[in-house]
Amino acid sequence: MTNVLLGYQPLFDLFLLHLGMAYSQWLVLRAGVFSLATVGLAAVGAYTGGILVVTLGFPAPVALLAAALAGGIVALGLSVPLARLRGVYQAIATVAFIQIVLSLNIYAAGLTGGPQGLNGIPKTVGTLTLLIAGILTVYLMYAIMSSRLGRAFDAIRQNEAVAASLGVSIVRHQTLAFVISGALAGTYGALEAFHSYALAPSQFAFPFLIAVLSYVVLGGRNTIIGPIIGTAILLILPEIARPLAEARMLVYGLLLILVINYLPRGIADTLIERARARRLSARLAKSDTAPTTAARS
Amino acid sequence: MSLTLNNVSKRFGGVVASDSVNITVPKGKITGLIGPNGAGKTTIVNMITGMLAVSDGQITVGDRDITHSFADEICRAGLARTFQNIRILPDNSVLENILIGFHRHEECSTLAAMLGLPAARRESGKIREMAIAMLRRFGMSALADFPAGGLSYGHQRKLEMMRALASEPEFMLLDEPVAGMNDVESDSLAELFRELASTGMGVLLIEHNIRFVSKLCEHVYVLDGGRLIAEGAPGVVLRDPEVMAAYIGGEHA
Ligand SMILES: Nc1ncnc2c1ncn2[C@@H]1O[C@H](COP(=O)(O)OP(=O)(O)OP(=O)(O)O)[C@@H](O)[C@H]1O
Ligand SMILES: [Mg+2]
């Protein structure tokens, strides 16, 4: 039994790492920012953490903090041009950002190890650290979304004019969402670096972007559980059906097309929505019959 | 203190949607703004609330100039509005649609909100109570948890009004608030508007139904083609030949 569980430990670690990235993506979308920058910001965090530890000999916790800070600061800088754009233009600009990070990583070989990547990172992060990070992340998302910030994010995403007419500053809230998302991506980038001995620039490129986006779209964009479901399904599926593991990106692509067509809100959101509708219509039926029985008696 | 438009103009390229308009909305009264389709009524509300840039002129609340302020600042200056083409937040429940209306009065720190500290949780609890009380006042408590997107037309209009009221404005701009409602519903809203005015709120009421406006307003403004063509007591204004011509012309257009 323990052996079987141990066999799945690497998969569980991967799940926790990707879950953090998924929440980084989820949060910006929730606030109505169509950014895909998470992967690029994760690269910033990963390399900040890796370089601080390997080249400069910083202790891992300090480097982790610096990585979060780096992700947040780069996001803050990026939010300035992004605030002037909307929708698909934001998506294009952030994909360009990922490309820039990727190129800088390769050019600055002296610092980053170039195409060969950064090697010899001491492994300081294990399942327990990742689990704690995961729990803290879910709590943070829950706290944000049940506060005035979450309410403002929801309003902005659905209708900017309404949000503004109710006193919500769109720029301030979207910037905040983007900076938190950047800090989160930076943190998980560094966690990945400290978990896996080595970093390569190609890790933080297009396939990873698609994976992170798929977790959120498949799981659900408007519930906290959405990214958990999406990440779990997309990581476990290729493991269960081994032959599929080879064609991971193909499976993701097909699943995405299916989900977008038949469950456009994602699996978790759709199921939660249906359960709620059932509960409400049951309640409505009860309140409809109550007066009639009262009248009869 | 009042909301004042001083020679306010709006040009869309060649179209003059608003031509040197002067309007005063005093507190504690319902002021009417009427005019045929395309007269420029919604344009006026959009300019007041910062959703359209003002081409010329000045808009003030008391002695504060809001002509070029952003929409969210204008809300915090004490103005709220409803929309002619209903804009509720369809993904959210009825209750959540009202909660966002309280945004202006939420003051816990960003850090407290992010970390879910007790201060933030207390504040969320408090506005929840207030939103529930608001639903009760409008007789919609039973709908609190329903998705707002599925509400009937009349309920959606009321929901927009509750959301705007939640911001506790000093001035309320209502863009055709009873359009599409039956007489019973619109009478009960008329009662509500009177009540709001009696608590000191300044109300600007845009409405096509002239009977409804004459019943509620002491002072009405009539717009046609972006220009004010008459103002005064409804009884007098509505007998004005130019107003009658505008309305008959408007209805035939
Ligand atoms: N964004 C815009 N761009 C160009 N023209 C506009 C715009 N908004 C309004 N207009 C024009 O300005 C004029 C006034 O429109 P407005 O919507 O203010 O009228 P209204 O009095 O509210 O009409 P209704 O009774 O139909 O609601 C119209 O001729 C309209 O076509
Ligand atoms: Mg209008």
Coordinates of C-alpha atoms and ligand atoms in Angstrom, one line a residue:
Chain A
M1 CA 0.0 0.0 0.0
T2 CA 2.7 2.5 1.1
N3 CA 4.7 1.4 -2.0
V4 CA 1.8 2.2 -4.3
L5 CA 1.4 5.6 -2.7
L6 CA 5.1 6.3 -2.8
G7 CA 4.9 5.5 -6.5
Y8 CA 2.5 8.3 -6.9
Q9 CA 4.5 10.8 -4.9
P10 CA 6.2 12.5 -7.9
L11 CA 2.8 12.9 -9.5
F12 CA 1.4 14.4 -6.4
D13 CA 4.4 16.9 -6.2
L14 CA 3.8 17.8 -9.8
F15 CA 0.1 18.3 -9.1
L16 CA 0.9 20.7 -6.2
L17 CA 3.4 22.7 -8.3
H18 CA 1.1 23.0 -11.2
L19 CA -1.9 23.8 -9.0
G20 CA 0.0 26.9 -7.7
M21 CA 0.6 28.1 -11.3
A22 CA -3.1 27.3 -12.1
Y23 CA -4.2 29.6 -9.3
S24 CA -1.9 32.3 -10.6
Q25 CA -3.7 32.1 -14.0
W26 CA -7.1 31.7 -12.4
L27 CA -6.8 34.9 -10.3
V28 CA -6.1 37.2 -13.1
L29 CA -8.9 35.8 -15.3
R30 CA -11.3 36.1 -12.3
A31 CA -10.4 39.8 -12.2
G32 CA -11.1 40.2 -15.9
V33 CA -7.5 40.5 -17.0
F34 CA -6.9 38.2 -20.0
S35 CA -3.3 37.7 -19.2
L36 CA -1.3 34.6 -20.0
A37 CA 1.8 35.8 -18.3
T38 CA 1.9 33.2 -15.5
V39 CA 4.4 31.0 -17.2
G40 CA 6.8 33.9 -17.9
L41 CA 6.5 35.2 -14.3
A42 CA 7.1 31.7 -13.1
A43 CA 10.3 31.7 -15.1
V44 CA 11.3 34.9 -13.5
G45 CA 10.7 33.4 -10.0
A46 CA 12.5 30.1 -10.9
Y47 CA 15.6 31.8 -12.2
T48 CA 15.7 34.4 -9.4
G49 CA 15.5 31.6 -6.8
G50 CA 17.9 29.3 -8.7
I51 CA 20.6 32.0 -9.3
L52 CA 20.4 33.3 -5.7
V53 CA 20.9 29.9 -4.3
V54 CA 23.4 28.4 -6.8
T55 CA 25.5 31.5 -7.8
L56 CA 25.2 33.7 -4.7
G57 CA 24.7 31.0 -2.1
F58 CA 21.6 32.4 -0.4
P59 CA 19.5 30.2 1.8
A60 CA 16.5 28.7 0.0
P61 CA 13.8 30.5 2.2
V62 CA 15.3 33.9 1.5
A63 CA 15.6 33.1 -2.2
L64 CA 12.0 31.9 -2.2
L65 CA 10.9 35.3 -0.8
A66 CA 13.0 37.1 -3.4
A67 CA 11.4 35.0 -6.1
A68 CA 7.9 36.0 -5.0
L69 CA 9.0 39.6 -4.8
A70 CA 10.5 39.4 -8.3
G71 CA 7.4 37.9 -9.8
G72 CA 5.3 40.6 -8.1
I73 CA 7.5 43.5 -9.2
V74 CA 7.8 42.3 -12.8
A75 CA 4.0 41.9 -12.9
L76 CA 3.6 45.4 -11.5
G77 CA 5.8 46.7 -14.4
L78 CA 3.9 44.7 -16.9
S79 CA 0.5 45.9 -15.6
V80 CA 1.2 49.4 -16.8
P81 CA 1.0 48.7 -20.6
L82 CA -1.5 45.9 -19.9
A83 CA -4.0 48.4 -18.3
R84 CA -4.3 50.1 -21.7
L85 CA -5.3 46.9 -23.4
R86 CA -8.3 44.6 -23.3
G87 CA -9.2 41.1 -24.1
V88 CA -7.2 39.4 -26.9
Y89 CA -4.7 42.2 -27.0
Q90 CA -3.8 41.5 -23.4
A91 CA -3.3 37.9 -24.3
I92 CA -1.0 38.7 -27.2
A93 CA 1.0 41.2 -25.2
T94 CA 1.5 38.7 -22.4
V95 CA 2.5 35.9 -24.8
A96 CA 5.1 38.3 -26.2
F97 CA 6.3 38.9 -22.6
I98 CA 6.8 35.1 -22.2
Q99 CA 8.8 35.1 -25.4
I100 CA 11.0 38.0 -24.1
V101 CA 11.7 36.1 -20.8
L102 CA 12.6 33.1 -22.8
S103 CA 15.0 35.0 -25.1
L104 CA 16.6 36.8 -22.2
N105 CA 17.2 33.5 -20.5
I106 CA 19.0 32.2 -23.5
Y107 CA 21.0 35.4 -24.2
A108 CA 22.1 35.9 -20.6
A109 CA 23.9 32.6 -20.6
G110 CA 26.5 33.9 -18.0
L111 CA 23.8 34.4 -15.5
T112 CA 21.2 31.8 -16.4
G113 CA 23.2 29.0 -18.0
G114 CA 21.7 29.8 -21.4
P115 CA 20.1 27.0 -23.4
Q116 CA 21.9 24.4 -21.1
G117 CA 19.9 25.8 -18.2
L118 CA 20.8 26.2 -14.5
N119 CA 22.1 23.0 -12.9
G120 CA 23.1 21.8 -9.4
I121 CA 20.3 23.5 -7.5
P122 CA 20.2 21.8 -4.1
K123 CA 16.9 20.0 -3.5
T124 CA 15.3 21.7 -0.5
V125 CA 11.6 21.4 -1.3
G126 CA 9.7 18.1 -0.8
T127 CA 6.1 17.0 -0.7
L128 CA 5.5 18.5 2.8
T129 CA 6.7 22.0 1.8
L130 CA 4.6 21.8 -1.4
L131 CA 1.5 20.6 0.6
I132 CA 1.9 23.5 3.0
A133 CA 2.3 25.9 0.1
G134 CA -0.8 24.4 -1.6
I135 CA -3.0 24.8 1.6
L136 CA -1.8 28.4 2.1
T137 CA -2.5 29.2 -1.6
V138 CA -6.0 27.8 -1.4
Y139 CA -6.7 29.7 1.8
L140 CA -5.3 32.9 0.2
M141 CA -7.6 32.5 -2.8
Y142 CA -10.5 31.9 -0.5
A143 CA -9.8 34.9 1.7
I144 CA -9.4 37.2 -1.3
M145 CA -12.5 36.0 -3.0
S146 CA -14.7 36.3 0.1
S147 CA -13.5 39.9 0.7
R148 CA -14.2 43.2 -0.9
L149 CA -11.4 42.5 -3.3
G150 CA -13.1 39.3 -4.7
R151 CA -16.4 41.1 -5.0
A152 CA -14.7 43.9 -7.0
F153 CA -12.8 41.4 -9.2
D154 CA -16.1 39.6 -10.0
A155 CA -17.9 42.9 -10.8
I156 CA -15.0 44.1 -13.1
R157 CA -14.9 40.8 -15.0
Q158 CA -18.6 40.9 -15.7
N159 CA -19.1 44.6 -16.5
E160 CA -16.5 47.3 -16.1
A161 CA -19.0 50.2 -16.5
V162 CA -21.2 48.8 -13.6
A163 CA -18.1 48.3 -11.4
A164 CA -16.9 51.8 -12.0
S165 CA -20.4 53.3 -11.4
L166 CA -20.3 51.6 -8.0
G167 CA -17.0 53.2 -7.1
V168 CA -14.7 50.3 -8.0
S169 CA -11.3 51.5 -9.3
I170 CA -10.7 49.1 -12.3
V171 CA -7.0 49.9 -12.7
R172 CA -6.2 49.6 -9.0
H173 CA -8.0 46.2 -8.6
Q174 CA -6.7 44.7 -11.8
T175 CA -3.2 45.7 -11.0
L176 CA -3.5 44.2 -7.5
A177 CA -4.9 40.9 -9.0
F178 CA -2.0 40.8 -11.5
V179 CA 0.7 41.5 -8.9
I180 CA -0.7 38.8 -6.5
S181 CA -0.8 36.5 -9.5
G182 CA 2.8 37.4 -10.4
A183 CA 4.0 36.8 -6.8
L184 CA 2.3 33.5 -6.8
A185 CA 3.8 32.5 -10.1
G186 CA 7.2 33.6 -8.9
T187 CA 6.8 31.6 -5.7
Y188 CA 5.9 28.4 -7.5
G189 CA 8.6 28.9 -10.1
A190 CA 11.2 29.0 -7.3
L191 CA 9.5 26.0 -5.6
E192 CA 9.9 24.1 -8.8
A193 CA 13.5 25.1 -9.0
F194 CA 14.2 23.9 -5.5
H195 CA 12.3 20.7 -6.1
S196 CA 14.0 19.6 -9.3
Y197 CA 17.8 20.2 -9.2
A198 CA 17.9 21.9 -12.6
L199 CA 16.1 24.5 -14.7
A200 CA 15.9 24.8 -18.5
P201 CA 14.5 27.8 -20.4
S202 CA 12.2 25.5 -22.5
Q203 CA 10.3 24.5 -19.3
F204 CA 8.6 27.9 -19.3
A205 CA 7.4 28.0 -22.9
F206 CA 4.3 27.4 -25.0
P207 CA 3.4 23.9 -23.9
F208 CA 3.4 24.9 -20.2
L209 CA 1.3 27.9 -21.0
I210 CA -1.3 25.7 -22.7
A211 CA -1.2 23.3 -19.8
V212 CA -1.8 26.0 -17.1
L213 CA -4.6 27.5 -19.2
S214 CA -6.1 24.1 -19.7
Y215 CA -6.2 23.4 -15.9
V216 CA -8.2 26.5 -15.4
V217 CA -10.5 26.3 -18.4
L218 CA -11.2 22.6 -17.9
G219 CA -11.7 22.9 -14.1
G220 CA -13.6 26.1 -13.9
R221 CA -12.8 29.8 -13.8
N222 CA -15.2 31.0 -11.1
T223 CA -14.9 28.6 -8.3
I224 CA -12.0 28.0 -6.0
I225 CA -12.2 24.2 -6.6
G226 CA -12.0 24.7 -10.4
P227 CA -8.2 24.7 -10.7
I228 CA -7.9 21.7 -8.3
I229 CA -10.3 19.6 -10.5
G230 CA -8.7 20.7 -13.7
T231 CA -5.1 20.2 -12.7
A232 CA -5.9 16.8 -11.1
I233 CA -7.8 15.5 -14.2
L234 CA -5.3 16.7 -16.7
L235 CA -2.3 15.3 -14.7
I236 CA -3.8 12.0 -13.7
L237 CA -5.5 11.1 -17.0
P238 CA -2.3 10.4 -18.9
E239 CA -1.0 8.3 -16.0
I240 CA -4.1 6.1 -15.9
A241 CA -4.0 5.6 -19.7
R242 CA -0.3 5.1 -20.1
P243 CA -0.3 5.2 -23.9
L244 CA -1.8 8.6 -23.7
A245 CA 1.2 10.0 -21.8
E246 CA 3.1 10.2 -25.0
A247 CA 0.4 12.3 -26.6
R248 CA -0.2 14.6 -23.6
M249 CA -0.6 17.8 -25.5
L250 CA -2.9 16.1 -28.0
V251 CA -5.1 14.9 -25.2
Y252 CA -5.2 18.3 -23.6
G253 CA -6.2 19.9 -26.9
L254 CA -9.0 17.5 -27.6
L255 CA -10.3 17.7 -24.0
L256 CA -10.3 21.5 -24.2
I257 CA -12.3 21.5 -27.4
L258 CA -14.8 19.1 -25.9
V259 CA -15.1 21.0 -22.6
I260 CA -15.4 24.4 -24.3
N261 CA -18.2 23.0 -26.4
Y262 CA -20.2 21.0 -23.9
L263 CA -19.2 22.5 -20.5
P264 CA -18.2 26.0 -21.4
R265 CA -17.9 27.0 -17.7
G266 CA -15.6 24.1 -16.9
I267 CA -16.3 20.9 -15.0
A268 CA -16.4 22.1 -11.4
D269 CA -18.3 25.3 -12.2
T270 CA -20.9 23.5 -14.3
L271 CA -21.5 20.8 -11.7
I272 CA -21.7 23.3 -8.8
E273 CA -24.1 25.5 -10.9
R274 CA -26.3 22.5 -11.6
A275 CA -26.4 21.4 -8.0
R276 CA -27.4 25.0 -7.0
A277 CA -30.1 25.1 -9.6
R278 CA -31.5 21.8 -8.3
R279 CA -31.4 23.0 -4.7
L280 CA -33.1 26.3 -5.6
S281 CA -35.9 24.8 -7.7
A282 CA -36.5 22.3 -4.9
R283 CA -36.8 25.2 -2.5
L284 CA -39.1 27.0 -4.9
A285 CA -41.3 23.9 -5.2
K286 CA -41.6 23.7 -1.5
S287 CA -42.5 27.4 -1.0
D288 CA -45.1 27.0 -3.8
T289 CA -46.8 24.1 -2.2
A290 CA -46.7 25.5 1.4
P291 CA -49.3 28.2 0.9
T292 CA -51.7 25.8 -0.9
T293 CA -51.6 23.2 1.8
A294 CA -52.0 26.0 4.4
A295 CA -55.1 27.3 2.4
R296 CA -56.6 23.8 2.3
S297 CA -56.3 23.1 6.0
Chain B
M1 CA -26.1 71.5 -2.1
S2 CA -27.1 70.3 -5.6
L3 CA -25.9 68.6 -8.7
T4 CA -25.5 71.2 -11.4
L5 CA -24.8 71.1 -15.1
N6 CA -23.5 74.4 -16.5
N7 CA -23.6 74.8 -20.3
V8 CA -22.7 71.1 -20.8
S9 CA -22.2 69.9 -24.4
K10 CA -21.4 66.6 -26.0
R11 CA -20.4 66.1 -29.7
F12 CA -20.1 62.8 -31.3
G13 CA -18.2 63.8 -34.4
G14 CA -20.8 65.8 -36.2
V15 CA -23.7 64.8 -34.0
V16 CA -24.5 67.2 -31.2
A17 CA -26.0 65.0 -28.6
S18 CA -26.0 67.7 -25.9
D19 CA -26.0 71.4 -26.6
S20 CA -25.2 73.8 -23.8
V21 CA -27.5 72.1 -21.3
N22 CA -28.1 73.7 -17.9
I23 CA -29.8 71.5 -15.3
T24 CA -30.0 71.7 -11.5
V25 CA -30.9 68.7 -9.4
P26 CA -31.5 69.8 -5.8
K27 CA -31.4 67.5 -2.9
G28 CA -34.7 66.3 -1.4
K29 CA -36.6 66.6 -4.6
I30 CA -37.3 64.5 -7.7
T31 CA -36.4 66.4 -10.9
G32 CA -37.7 65.1 -14.2
L33 CA -35.9 64.9 -17.5
I34 CA -38.0 64.0 -20.5
G35 CA -37.7 64.1 -24.2
P36 CA -38.4 62.0 -27.3
N37 CA -36.2 59.1 -28.4
G38 CA -32.7 60.2 -29.2
A39 CA -33.2 63.6 -27.4
G40 CA -29.9 63.0 -25.5
K41 CA -31.2 62.0 -22.0
T42 CA -29.0 59.0 -21.5
T43 CA -26.0 61.0 -22.9
I44 CA -26.6 63.5 -20.0
V45 CA -26.5 60.7 -17.4
N46 CA -23.4 59.2 -19.0
M47 CA -21.6 62.5 -18.8
I48 CA -22.6 63.1 -15.2
T49 CA -21.4 59.7 -14.2
G50 CA -18.1 59.9 -16.0
M51 CA -18.9 57.3 -18.6
L52 CA -18.7 59.8 -21.5
A53 CA -16.1 62.6 -21.8
V54 CA -17.7 66.0 -21.6
S55 CA -17.0 68.1 -24.7
D56 CA -17.8 71.5 -23.1
G57 CA -19.1 73.0 -19.9
Q58 CA -19.0 72.1 -16.3
I59 CA -20.6 69.6 -13.9
T60 CA -20.5 70.2 -10.1
V61 CA -21.7 68.5 -7.0
G62 CA -22.0 71.2 -4.3
D63 CA -18.7 73.1 -4.9
R64 CA -16.9 70.0 -6.2
D65 CA -16.1 70.0 -9.9
I66 CA -16.6 66.5 -11.3
T67 CA -16.6 67.4 -15.0
H68 CA -13.4 65.3 -15.7
S69 CA -13.4 62.9 -12.8
F70 CA -13.3 59.1 -13.3
A71 CA -16.5 57.2 -12.9
D72 CA -15.4 55.5 -9.7
E73 CA -14.5 58.9 -8.2
I74 CA -17.9 60.3 -9.1
C75 CA -19.5 57.4 -7.3
R76 CA -17.5 58.2 -4.2
A77 CA -18.6 61.8 -4.5
G78 CA -22.1 60.5 -3.8
L79 CA -23.7 59.8 -7.2
A80 CA -25.3 56.5 -8.2
R81 CA -27.2 55.5 -11.3
T82 CA -29.3 52.8 -12.9
F83 CA -29.0 51.8 -16.6
Q84 CA -31.6 52.1 -19.2
N85 CA -30.4 48.9 -20.8
I86 CA -30.3 46.7 -17.7
R87 CA -26.8 45.8 -16.5
I88 CA -26.8 43.3 -13.7
L89 CA -23.9 40.9 -13.1
P90 CA -25.3 37.7 -14.5
D91 CA -22.8 35.2 -13.0
N92 CA -23.6 36.4 -9.5
S93 CA -26.5 35.7 -7.3
V94 CA -29.1 38.4 -6.5
L95 CA -27.6 38.9 -3.1
E96 CA -24.0 39.3 -4.5
N97 CA -25.3 41.8 -7.0
I98 CA -26.3 44.0 -4.0
L99 CA -23.1 43.3 -2.0
I100 CA -21.0 45.0 -4.7
G101 CA -23.1 48.1 -4.3
F102 CA -21.7 48.6 -0.8
H103 CA -18.1 48.8 -2.2
R104 CA -17.9 52.5 -1.6
H105 CA -18.3 52.0 2.1
E106 CA -16.0 49.1 2.6
E107 CA -12.8 50.3 4.4
C108 CA -10.9 47.4 5.7
S109 CA -7.2 47.5 4.6
T110 CA -6.2 45.6 1.4
L111 CA -3.9 43.4 3.5
A112 CA -6.8 42.5 5.9
A113 CA -8.9 41.7 2.9
M114 CA -6.2 39.5 1.3
L115 CA -5.5 37.5 4.4
G116 CA -9.1 37.2 5.5
L117 CA -8.3 38.9 8.8
P118 CA -11.2 39.4 11.3
A119 CA -11.6 43.0 10.3
A120 CA -12.4 42.0 6.7
R121 CA -14.6 39.1 7.8
R122 CA -16.6 41.4 10.1
E123 CA -17.1 43.9 7.3
S124 CA -18.2 41.3 4.9
G125 CA -20.7 40.0 7.5
K126 CA -22.0 43.5 8.1
I127 CA -22.7 44.3 4.5
R128 CA -24.3 40.9 4.0
E129 CA -26.8 41.8 6.7
M130 CA -27.4 45.2 5.1
A131 CA -28.0 43.5 1.7
I132 CA -30.5 41.1 3.2
A133 CA -32.3 44.0 4.8
M134 CA -32.4 45.7 1.4
L135 CA -33.9 42.6 -0.2
R136 CA -36.6 42.5 2.5
R137 CA -37.4 46.2 1.9
F138 CA -38.0 45.4 -1.8
G139 CA -39.9 42.2 -1.1
M140 CA -37.3 40.0 -2.9
S141 CA -35.8 38.1 0.1
A142 CA -36.9 34.8 -1.4
L143 CA -34.8 35.4 -4.5
A144 CA -31.5 36.1 -2.6
D145 CA -29.6 33.0 -3.8
F146 CA -31.0 32.9 -7.3
P147 CA -28.7 33.7 -10.2
A148 CA -29.4 37.3 -11.1
G149 CA -29.3 36.5 -14.9
G150 CA -32.5 34.5 -14.6
L151 CA -34.7 37.2 -13.0
S152 CA -37.7 38.7 -14.6
Y153 CA -37.3 42.1 -16.2
G154 CA -39.0 44.0 -13.4
H155 CA -37.0 42.2 -10.8
Q156 CA -33.8 43.0 -12.6
R157 CA -34.7 46.7 -12.6
K158 CA -35.4 46.6 -8.9
L159 CA -32.1 44.8 -8.4
E160 CA -30.2 47.5 -10.1
M161 CA -31.9 50.1 -7.9
M162 CA -31.0 48.2 -4.8
R163 CA -27.4 48.0 -5.9
A164 CA -27.3 51.7 -6.6
L165 CA -29.0 52.5 -3.3
A166 CA -26.5 50.3 -1.4
S167 CA -23.8 52.9 -2.2
E168 CA -26.0 55.4 -0.1
P169 CA -25.7 58.1 -2.7
E170 CA -26.7 61.7 -2.2
F171 CA -27.9 61.9 -5.8
M172 CA -29.6 59.1 -7.7
L173 CA -29.9 59.1 -11.5
L174 CA -32.6 56.9 -12.8
D175 CA -32.6 56.2 -16.5
E176 CA -36.2 55.0 -17.3
P177 CA -36.5 53.0 -14.1
V178 CA -40.1 51.8 -14.8
A179 CA -39.8 51.0 -18.5
G180 CA -41.6 47.7 -19.2
M181 CA -43.3 47.5 -15.8
N182 CA -47.0 47.3 -15.2
D183 CA -49.0 50.0 -13.3
V184 CA -48.9 48.2 -9.9
E185 CA -45.1 47.8 -10.1
S186 CA -44.5 51.3 -11.3
D187 CA -46.8 52.8 -8.6
S188 CA -44.9 51.0 -5.9
L189 CA -41.6 52.4 -7.3
A190 CA -43.1 55.9 -7.4
E191 CA -43.8 55.5 -3.7
L192 CA -40.1 54.5 -3.2
F193 CA -38.8 57.5 -5.2
R194 CA -40.9 59.8 -3.0
E195 CA -39.5 58.2 0.1
L196 CA -35.9 58.6 -1.1
A197 CA -36.5 62.3 -1.9
S198 CA -38.1 62.7 1.5
T199 CA -34.9 61.4 3.2
G200 CA -33.0 64.2 1.4
M201 CA -31.7 62.4 -1.6
G202 CA -31.7 64.3 -4.9
V203 CA -33.3 62.2 -7.7
L204 CA -33.0 62.8 -11.4
L205 CA -35.8 60.8 -13.1
I206 CA -35.6 60.1 -16.8
E207 CA -38.9 58.8 -18.1
H208 CA -41.0 58.5 -21.2
N209 CA -44.3 58.2 -19.3
I210 CA -45.3 61.8 -18.9
R211 CA -48.1 61.0 -16.5
F212 CA -45.6 59.3 -14.2
V213 CA -43.2 62.3 -14.3
S214 CA -45.9 64.9 -13.7
K215 CA -47.1 62.9 -10.7
L216 CA -43.7 62.8 -9.0
C217 CA -41.8 66.0 -10.1
E218 CA -42.2 69.6 -9.2
H219 CA -39.7 70.6 -11.8
V220 CA -39.1 69.0 -15.2
Y221 CA -36.6 69.6 -18.0
V222 CA -37.5 68.8 -21.6
L223 CA -34.7 67.9 -24.1
D224 CA -35.1 67.7 -27.8
G225 CA -32.2 67.1 -30.2
G226 CA -29.7 67.7 -27.4
R227 CA -31.2 71.1 -26.6
L228 CA -33.3 72.1 -23.5
I229 CA -36.5 73.4 -25.0
A230 CA -38.5 74.0 -21.8
E231 CA -38.3 73.7 -18.0
G232 CA -40.6 74.3 -15.1
A233 CA -43.6 72.8 -13.4
P234 CA -44.9 69.8 -15.3
G235 CA -48.4 71.3 -15.8
V236 CA -47.0 74.3 -17.5
V237 CA -44.2 72.7 -19.4
L238 CA -46.4 70.0 -21.0
R239 CA -48.7 72.6 -22.5
D240 CA -45.8 74.4 -24.1
P241 CA -46.4 74.3 -27.9
E242 CA -42.7 73.5 -28.6
V243 CA -42.8 70.5 -26.2
M244 CA -46.0 69.2 -27.8
A245 CA -44.5 69.6 -31.2
A246 CA -41.4 67.8 -30.1
Y247 CA -43.3 64.9 -28.7
I248 CA -45.7 64.5 -31.6
G249 CA -42.7 64.9 -34.0
G250 CA -40.8 62.4 -32.0
E251 CA -43.5 59.8 -32.0
H252 CA -43.9 60.0 -35.7
A253 CA -40.2 59.8 -36.3
Ligands
LIG1 N1 -21.6 56.6 -28.3 C1 -22.2 57.3 -29.2 N2 -21.7 57.6 -30.4 C2 -22.3 58.3 -31.3 N3 -23.6 58.8 -31.2 C3 -24.2 58.6 -30.0 C4 -23.6 57.8 -29.0 N4 -24.4 57.7 -27.9 C5 -25.5 58.4 -28.3 N5 -25.4 58.9 -29.5 C6 -26.4 59.7 -30.2 O1 -26.7 60.8 -29.4 C7 -28.1 61.1 -29.5 C8 -28.7 61.0 -28.1 O2 -28.8 59.7 -27.7 P1 -29.3 59.3 -26.2 O3 -29.1 57.8 -26.1 O4 -28.7 60.1 -25.2 O5 -30.8 59.6 -26.3 P2 -32.0 59.3 -25.3 O6 -32.7 60.6 -25.1 O7 -31.5 58.6 -24.1 O8 -32.9 58.3 -26.1 P3 -33.9 57.1 -25.7 O9 -35.2 57.8 -25.2 O10 -34.1 56.3 -26.9 O11 -33.2 56.4 -24.6 C9 -28.7 60.1 -30.5 O12 -28.8 60.7 -31.7 C10 -27.6 59.0 -30.5 O13 -27.6 58.3 -31.7
MG2 MG -31.8 56.8 -23.2

